[in-house]
Coordinates of C-alpha atoms and ligand atoms in Angstrom, one line a residue:
M15 CA 0.0 -0.3 -0.5
I16 CA 1.6 3.6 -0.9
T17 CA -0.7 6.3 -0.2
R18 CA 0.3 9.8 -1.1
F19 CA -0.7 13.3 0.4
A20 CA -0.1 16.1 -1.8
P21 CA -0.1 19.6 -1.1
S22 CA 0.3 22.6 -3.4
P23 CA 2.6 25.2 -1.6
T24 CA -0.1 28.5 -2.6
G25 CA -0.9 29.0 1.3
A26 CA -0.8 27.6 4.7
L27 CA -2.4 24.5 5.1
H28 CA -5.9 24.1 7.2
L29 CA -8.0 21.7 8.7
G30 CA -8.9 20.2 5.8
H31 CA -5.6 19.3 4.6
I32 CA -4.4 17.8 8.0
Y33 CA -7.7 15.2 7.3
A34 CA -6.8 14.6 4.0
A35 CA -3.0 13.7 5.3
K36 CA -4.3 11.9 8.0
V37 CA -6.5 9.9 5.9
A38 CA -3.4 8.7 3.5
H39 CA -1.0 8.0 6.7
D40 CA -3.3 6.1 8.6
I41 CA -4.0 3.7 5.8
A42 CA -0.7 2.9 4.7
K43 CA -0.1 2.7 8.4
A44 CA -2.8 0.0 9.1
H45 CA -0.9 -1.8 6.1
C46 CA 2.4 -1.5 6.5
G47 CA 2.7 0.5 4.0
H48 CA 4.3 3.2 2.9
F49 CA 3.2 7.1 3.1
H50 CA 4.7 9.4 0.4
L51 CA 4.5 13.1 0.4
R52 CA 4.6 15.1 -3.1
I53 CA 4.8 18.5 -3.7
D54 CA 2.9 19.9 -6.0
D55 CA 5.1 23.1 -7.4
L56 CA 4.0 22.6 -10.8
D57 CA 2.5 26.5 -10.8
T58 CA 5.7 28.4 -10.3
T59 CA 3.7 31.7 -10.6
R60 CA 1.8 30.4 -7.3
C61 CA 3.8 28.5 -5.2
R62 CA 6.2 29.9 -3.1
P63 CA 9.2 27.5 -0.7
C64 CA 7.9 29.3 2.4
F65 CA 4.8 27.2 2.1
T66 CA 6.8 24.4 1.5
D67 CA 8.6 24.7 4.4
A68 CA 5.9 25.2 6.4
I69 CA 4.0 22.1 5.4
Y70 CA 6.6 19.9 6.3
N71 CA 6.3 21.7 9.7
D72 CA 2.5 21.6 10.1
L73 CA 3.2 17.5 9.0
R74 CA 5.5 17.0 11.5
W75 CA 3.7 18.6 14.3
A76 CA 0.5 16.8 14.0
G77 CA 3.0 13.8 13.7
L78 CA 2.4 12.7 10.2
N79 CA 5.3 11.7 9.3
W80 CA 5.9 10.6 5.9
H81 CA 8.5 8.2 4.3
G82 CA 11.1 8.4 2.4
T83 CA 12.2 11.6 0.2
V84 CA 10.0 13.9 -0.8
S85 CA 8.9 14.1 -4.7
F86 CA 8.7 17.9 -6.3
Q87 CA 6.6 18.6 -9.9
S88 CA 9.2 21.0 -10.5
E89 CA 11.7 18.4 -11.1
R90 CA 9.8 16.4 -13.4
H91 CA 9.1 18.6 -16.4
T92 CA 11.5 16.1 -18.2
H93 CA 8.8 13.0 -17.6
Y94 CA 5.9 15.6 -18.0
A95 CA 7.5 16.4 -21.5
K96 CA 8.1 12.8 -22.6
A97 CA 4.5 12.1 -22.2
I98 CA 3.3 15.0 -23.9
S99 CA 5.4 13.8 -26.9
Q100 CA 4.1 10.7 -26.8
L101 CA 0.6 11.9 -26.9
R102 CA 1.7 14.4 -29.8
D103 CA 3.1 11.4 -31.4
M104 CA -0.3 9.7 -31.3
D105 CA -1.8 12.6 -32.7
L106 CA -4.0 13.3 -30.1
L107 CA -2.7 16.7 -29.3
Y108 CA -3.7 19.8 -30.9
P109 CA -2.1 23.6 -30.1
C110 CA -4.8 26.2 -29.1
Y111 CA -3.8 29.7 -29.9
L112 CA -7.1 31.3 -28.3
T113 CA -6.5 33.5 -25.0
R114 CA -9.1 32.5 -22.4
R115 CA -11.4 35.8 -22.4
E116 CA -11.8 34.6 -26.7
L117 CA -13.2 31.0 -26.0
A118 CA -15.6 32.4 -23.3
S119 CA -16.8 35.0 -26.0
M120 CA -17.0 31.8 -28.7
T121 CA -18.3 29.0 -26.3
Q122 CA -20.1 28.6 -23.0
A123 CA -17.6 28.7 -20.5
P124 CA -16.9 25.4 -18.3
H125 CA -18.0 25.7 -15.3
G126 CA -14.8 26.0 -12.7
T127 CA -14.2 23.2 -10.0
P128 CA -10.8 22.8 -8.7
H129 CA -8.0 22.4 -11.5
G130 CA -10.3 23.4 -14.1
A131 CA -12.5 19.8 -13.8
P132 CA -16.4 20.3 -15.3
D133 CA -19.1 20.3 -12.9
I134 CA -20.5 16.9 -13.8
A135 CA -24.0 18.5 -13.4
S136 CA -23.2 20.5 -16.5
P137 CA -20.4 19.3 -18.3
I138 CA -20.0 21.9 -21.3
V139 CA -16.8 22.2 -22.4
P140 CA -15.2 23.6 -25.4
I141 CA -14.1 20.8 -28.5
N142 CA -12.4 21.4 -31.1
T143 CA -11.2 24.9 -30.3
D144 CA -8.8 24.7 -33.8
R145 CA -11.9 25.4 -35.6
L146 CA -13.1 28.3 -33.9
I147 CA -10.5 30.9 -35.9
P148 CA -9.2 30.3 -39.1
D149 CA -6.1 28.2 -39.9
S150 CA -4.4 31.5 -41.2
E151 CA -4.7 33.5 -38.1
Q152 CA -3.6 30.4 -36.0
K153 CA -0.5 30.7 -38.4
R154 CA -0.3 34.3 -38.3
R155 CA 0.2 33.5 -34.3
A156 CA 2.4 30.9 -34.6
A157 CA 4.8 32.9 -36.6
D158 CA 4.1 35.6 -34.3
G159 CA 5.9 33.6 -31.8
Q160 CA 2.7 33.5 -29.8
Q161 CA 2.7 30.5 -27.5
A162 CA 0.1 27.2 -27.6
A163 CA -1.8 25.4 -24.9
W164 CA -2.2 21.8 -26.0
R165 CA -5.2 20.4 -25.7
L166 CA -6.5 16.5 -26.3
R167 CA -8.6 16.0 -29.2
M168 CA -11.2 13.8 -26.9
D169 CA -12.8 12.2 -29.5
A170 CA -10.4 10.7 -30.8
A171 CA -8.6 10.3 -27.3
I172 CA -11.7 7.7 -26.0
K173 CA -11.3 5.9 -29.6
H174 CA -7.6 5.2 -29.0
A175 CA -8.1 4.3 -25.4
N176 CA -10.9 1.7 -26.1
A177 CA -9.3 0.2 -29.0
H178 CA -5.8 -0.5 -27.2
I179 CA -7.3 -1.4 -23.7
Q180 CA -7.0 -4.7 -23.2
T181 CA -10.1 -7.1 -23.8
H182 CA -10.6 -7.8 -19.9
S183 CA -10.1 -4.2 -18.5
Q184 CA -12.0 -1.3 -19.2
L185 CA -12.0 2.4 -19.0
N186 CA -13.0 2.4 -15.2
W187 CA -11.2 2.3 -11.5
R188 CA -12.0 1.1 -8.1
E189 CA -13.5 3.7 -6.2
Y190 CA -13.3 3.3 -2.5
A191 CA -15.6 5.8 -1.3
L192 CA -17.9 5.3 1.6
S193 CA -21.2 5.5 -0.2
A194 CA -23.2 4.4 -3.1
D195 CA -20.4 5.8 -5.2
A196 CA -18.0 2.6 -4.2
G197 CA -17.2 0.0 -6.4
L198 CA -15.9 0.4 -10.4
K199 CA -16.7 3.4 -11.6
Q200 CA -17.1 3.8 -15.4
A201 CA -14.6 6.9 -16.5
T202 CA -16.5 9.0 -18.7
P203 CA -13.7 11.6 -20.2
E204 CA -15.9 13.5 -22.4
I205 CA -16.9 15.8 -19.8
F206 CA -13.8 17.3 -20.0
G207 CA -14.1 18.3 -23.9
D208 CA -10.7 19.1 -25.3
V209 CA -8.7 19.6 -22.4
I210 CA -5.9 21.5 -21.9
I211 CA -3.0 19.2 -21.0
A212 CA 0.2 21.2 -21.4
R213 CA -0.7 24.7 -20.2
K214 CA 1.3 27.7 -22.4
D215 CA 2.6 29.0 -19.4
L216 CA 3.8 26.1 -17.6
G217 CA 4.3 23.2 -20.2
S218 CA 2.2 20.8 -18.3
S219 CA -1.3 20.7 -16.9
Y220 CA -2.1 19.5 -13.1
H221 CA -4.0 16.3 -15.0
L222 CA -0.9 15.1 -17.1
A223 CA 1.3 16.0 -13.6
V224 CA -0.1 14.2 -11.5
V225 CA -1.2 10.9 -13.6
I226 CA 3.1 10.7 -14.3
D227 CA 3.6 11.7 -10.7
D228 CA 1.6 8.6 -9.4
M229 CA 3.4 6.6 -11.6
L230 CA 6.5 8.0 -10.8
D231 CA 5.9 7.3 -7.0
N232 CA 4.3 3.9 -7.4
V233 CA 0.8 4.9 -5.8
S234 CA -1.2 2.5 -5.4
L235 CA -4.1 4.1 -3.5
V236 CA -4.8 7.7 -4.2
T237 CA -6.6 9.6 -1.4
R238 CA -7.9 12.8 -1.9
G239 CA -11.3 15.3 -1.5
V240 CA -14.4 14.3 -3.3
D241 CA -14.1 18.0 -4.8
L242 CA -11.5 16.1 -7.6
Q243 CA -13.7 13.6 -8.0
S244 CA -14.6 14.3 -11.4
S245 CA -10.9 14.6 -12.5
T246 CA -10.6 11.0 -12.0
H247 CA -12.2 10.3 -15.2
L248 CA -10.0 12.3 -17.3
H249 CA -6.9 11.0 -15.2
R250 CA -8.0 7.3 -15.7
L251 CA -7.9 8.2 -19.7
L252 CA -4.5 9.6 -19.8
Q253 CA -3.4 6.4 -17.7
A254 CA -5.0 4.4 -20.9
L255 CA -3.3 6.4 -23.0
L256 CA 0.5 6.4 -21.7
G257 CA 0.5 2.9 -20.8
L258 CA 0.6 3.5 -17.0
P259 CA -0.9 1.5 -14.4
T260 CA -4.4 2.4 -12.7
P261 CA -4.4 3.1 -8.8
N262 CA -7.3 2.6 -6.7
Y263 CA -9.0 5.7 -5.9
L264 CA -10.5 6.6 -2.2
H265 CA -12.4 10.3 -2.6
H266 CA -12.9 11.6 1.0
P267 CA -15.4 14.1 2.5
L268 CA -14.0 17.5 2.9
V269 CA -14.0 19.8 6.2
T270 CA -16.4 22.1 6.2
D271 CA -16.9 25.2 8.7
S272 CA -19.6 25.8 11.2
C273 CA -21.5 27.0 8.5
D274 CA -20.9 24.3 6.2
K275 CA -18.5 25.7 4.0
R276 CA -15.3 24.1 3.0
L277 CA -12.2 25.6 4.3
A278 CA -10.0 27.7 1.9
K279 CA -6.5 28.7 2.4
R280 CA -7.3 32.6 2.1
D281 CA -8.7 32.3 5.4
K282 CA -5.4 32.6 7.4
A283 CA -7.5 32.5 10.8
Q284 CA -8.2 28.8 10.3
S285 CA -4.7 27.7 9.1
I286 CA -3.0 25.3 11.3
A287 CA -0.2 27.7 11.9
A288 CA -2.7 29.9 13.5
L289 CA -4.3 27.2 15.7
R290 CA -0.5 26.5 17.2
N291 CA -0.1 29.9 17.5
R292 CA -3.3 30.5 19.7
G293 CA -1.9 27.8 21.9
M294 CA -3.9 24.5 20.7
S295 CA -1.8 21.4 21.1
A296 CA -1.6 18.7 18.4
D297 CA -3.7 16.5 20.2
T298 CA -6.4 19.1 20.4
M299 CA -6.1 19.4 17.0
M300 CA -6.4 15.9 15.9
S301 CA -9.5 15.8 18.6
I302 CA -11.4 18.3 16.2
L303 CA -10.9 16.7 13.0
P304 CA -13.9 14.9 11.9
A305 CA -13.9 11.0 12.7
L306 CA -12.2 9.4 10.0
P307 CA -14.3 6.9 8.4
D308 CA -14.4 3.1 9.0
Y309 CA -12.3 2.3 5.6
E310 CA -11.8 -1.7 6.8
S311 CA -15.4 -2.3 6.2
V312 CA -15.2 -1.0 2.7
G313 CA -12.2 -3.3 2.1
I314 CA -9.6 -1.3 2.3
Ligands
LIG423 N1 -2.4 18.9 -5.5 C1 -3.2 18.9 -5.4 C2 -4.3 20.2 -4.8 O1 -3.8 20.3 -3.5 C3 -4.0 17.7 -5.3 C4 -3.8 16.4 -6.0 C5 -4.4 15.4 -6.4 O2 -4.3 14.5 -5.1 O3 -4.4 14.6 -7.1 O4 -5.7 20.1 -4.8

């Protein structure tokens, strides 16, 4: 059993992060497995080293010690680039020169959830964005040196995955949620439309990076908040296209405040550092976390 906690160092951790880390830590511990720490610092425009140090501090203070060396997305660009050229060689990616504003004015803008995952209830996302502006204009932008984002041609990608997937397996994953959602889940990546796989400013995207990371770190059970569950539909497709193993998944509930609002990094008063500075002990902090579900009962 190898689990992981993968925070982005874009702000101070709050109780929701400690809960997520504890789920991954405790499941690994119960199985004498490994709890891995990965720093998701792909987005260099938003990540700060001081927040990485604070992550180490908060986890150690909470008694959530990780195994082995920490991995960093910022050190894995060559792996991401290799996967992107693999997809490009398969003719599944195309450049998109449209700005966000142009795209929004030409299409119905997608609903925002973390990392641009579509809201499952209203899956309207752009497709074939290369057909929204004439070829000549795309060529002009390329000649001008404008950077392009690379989008997945979703219909071709799904066809390719289904044609190459082993006959006895399917585009699905095993979900260990503690609800009716548990069991084998059929991936429906088409909800993403022609999703961006390589951002023009970063050279990769969250989605591509995490599937490569989970493979590099040999993660066998991805535990993360239920807000990222829709992303798994796309991650499963990318795994199939790139020939990567599929881990199992457990999307856990999110920690909310007394008004039932999910905690946010921008609310500094709720950060772990703020609780510690107000004199709270680590034991007290752990005791106010929602109880961890009984994962044994769902077969983990
Ligand atoms: N780094 C991501 C986040 O903080 C989580 C990555 C993942 O669990 O897939 O939202």
